[in-house]
Coordinates of C-alpha atoms in Angstrom, one line a residue:
F270 CA 92.6 37.6 152.1
D271 CA 95.5 35.8 154.8
P272 CA 98.1 34.1 153.9
R273 CA 98.3 32.7 157.3
T274 CA 95.9 30.3 155.7
I275 CA 98.7 28.4 154.4
L276 CA 99.6 27.5 157.7
K277 CA 96.7 25.9 158.7
C278 CA 97.4 23.3 154.9
A279 CA 100.6 22.6 155.3
F280 CA 100.5 22.3 159.0
G281 CA 96.9 21.0 159.8
C282 CA 95.9 19.0 156.5
A283 CA 97.0 15.4 155.9
D284 CA 97.0 16.2 152.2
W285 CA 99.9 18.7 152.2
G286 CA 101.8 17.9 149.3
K287 CA 99.8 15.0 147.6
G288 CA 96.9 16.9 145.9
H289 CA 96.9 18.0 142.6
T290 CA 95.2 21.6 143.7
C291 CA 96.9 21.8 147.1
P292 CA 99.3 24.8 147.1
S293 CA 102.1 22.5 148.0
R294 CA 102.3 20.9 144.7
P295 CA 105.0 21.7 142.7
N296 CA 104.7 25.5 140.4
S297 CA 101.5 26.2 142.0
L298 CA 101.2 29.3 143.2
R299 CA 101.2 30.9 146.6
P300 CA 98.3 32.1 148.7
W301 CA 100.0 36.2 148.8
E302 CA 99.8 35.4 144.9
Y303 CA 96.3 34.1 144.4
E304 CA 95.4 38.0 145.7
Q305 CA 97.2 39.5 143.2
V306 CA 95.2 37.9 140.4
L307 CA 91.9 37.3 142.2
R308 CA 91.8 40.7 143.2
R309 CA 91.4 41.6 139.6
Y310 CA 87.6 40.3 140.1
S311 CA 84.6 42.9 140.4
W312 CA 82.2 40.3 141.7
G313 CA 81.7 36.8 142.3
I314 CA 79.1 33.9 144.2
I315 CA 79.6 32.3 146.9
V316 CA 78.4 28.5 147.1
H317 CA 77.4 26.8 150.8
S318 CA 76.4 23.5 150.7
H319 CA 77.1 20.7 153.7
D320 CA 78.3 18.5 151.1
K321 CA 81.5 18.7 149.3
K322 CA 81.0 17.5 146.2
I323 CA 77.5 19.4 145.7
S324 CA 79.7 22.8 146.3
Q325 CA 82.3 21.9 143.9
E326 CA 79.9 20.8 140.9
V327 CA 77.4 23.5 141.4
S328 CA 79.9 26.2 141.3
F329 CA 81.8 24.6 138.4
A330 CA 78.3 24.5 137.0
I331 CA 77.9 28.1 137.2
E332 CA 81.5 28.6 136.1
R333 CA 80.7 27.1 132.8
E334 CA 77.6 28.7 132.0
A335 CA 79.4 31.9 133.1
F336 CA 81.8 31.5 130.4
I337 CA 79.2 30.7 128.2
D338 CA 77.7 33.9 129.1
G339 CA 81.0 35.4 128.1
Y340 CA 81.9 36.1 131.4
Y341 CA 85.4 34.2 129.6
F342 CA 87.3 34.9 133.3
A343 CA 85.1 32.7 134.8
F344 CA 86.9 30.6 137.5
S345 CA 85.3 28.6 140.7
L346 CA 87.3 28.1 143.6
S347 CA 86.4 24.9 145.6
D348 CA 88.1 21.7 147.9
C349 CA 88.2 19.1 145.1
A350 CA 86.2 16.3 145.3
V351 CA 86.2 15.5 141.2
C352 CA 87.3 12.0 142.2
A353 CA 86.9 10.1 145.3
E354 CA 90.4 9.3 145.5
C355 CA 93.1 12.0 143.9
A356 CA 95.6 10.4 141.8
G357 CA 97.9 12.7 143.5
F358 CA 98.1 10.4 146.4
R359 CA 99.1 7.7 144.6
G360 CA 102.0 9.5 142.7
Q361 CA 99.9 9.9 139.7
N362 CA 99.4 12.5 137.7
C363 CA 95.7 14.1 137.7
I364 CA 93.3 12.6 135.7
N365 CA 90.7 15.6 135.2
P366 CA 92.6 18.4 134.8
K367 CA 89.8 20.7 134.0
K368 CA 87.6 20.5 136.5
A369 CA 89.8 19.9 139.2
R370 CA 90.1 23.2 141.2
P371 CA 91.8 24.5 144.8
A372 CA 89.8 25.1 147.9
F373 CA 88.4 28.4 148.7
H374 CA 91.0 28.3 151.5
S375 CA 94.3 26.9 149.7
V376 CA 94.0 30.2 148.1
G377 CA 94.6 32.5 151.3
I378 CA 90.8 33.5 151.7
D379 CA 90.1 33.7 155.1
V380 CA 86.5 31.5 154.9
F381 CA 85.7 32.0 157.7
K382 CA 85.8 35.7 157.7
T383 CA 83.9 35.9 154.5
A384 CA 81.1 33.4 155.1
R385 CA 80.7 35.4 158.2
K386 CA 80.7 38.5 156.3
F387 CA 77.8 37.7 154.1
G388 CA 75.6 36.0 157.2
L389 CA 76.6 32.6 156.1
P390 CA 76.5 29.6 158.7
I391 CA 80.3 28.8 159.4
E392 CA 81.6 27.2 163.1
T393 CA 84.8 25.4 163.7
L394 CA 83.7 21.9 164.6
R395 CA 83.7 20.2 168.0
D396 CA 82.9 17.2 167.0
Q397 CA 83.5 15.1 163.2
N398 CA 79.3 14.6 164.0
Q399 CA 78.4 17.9 163.4
P400 CA 77.8 18.3 159.8
Q401 CA 80.2 20.6 158.0
N402 CA 79.6 24.0 155.4
W403 CA 81.3 23.3 152.6
Y404 CA 81.8 26.9 150.5
S405 CA 82.8 27.2 147.5
A406 CA 83.3 30.6 145.1
V407 CA 82.6 31.7 141.9
F408 CA 85.0 35.1 140.7
I409 CA 83.2 36.1 137.8
E410 CA 84.2 39.2 134.9

């Protein structure tokens, strides 16, 4: 965890103040609050993909299966890709709040450090044409 992640959201993301899973939304937990909650989990799974939507679909499917298997606190984090465009960008309510999840990085997790810890590929992109690594996580307890 690193609370500096919120700086990248607030000053580097065009979605700040718009998306329903964004840490800027009203009543959202801050990274240091998420840390207290997420540290209660003893294990989880990291999902890697080059496609944001696939990453979210896989992590949500794992969350659901874990829940069905009795891990009722299972919770996935993934940069939300449920809708083509977030309703929040139009000032509307989330149309799929049961599936909308905050991004791995927006809750205070240093994605670069975490991916590297597990030997997963991640680098800053030097060019928009480079394939992007998308990560999501499922916390299971």
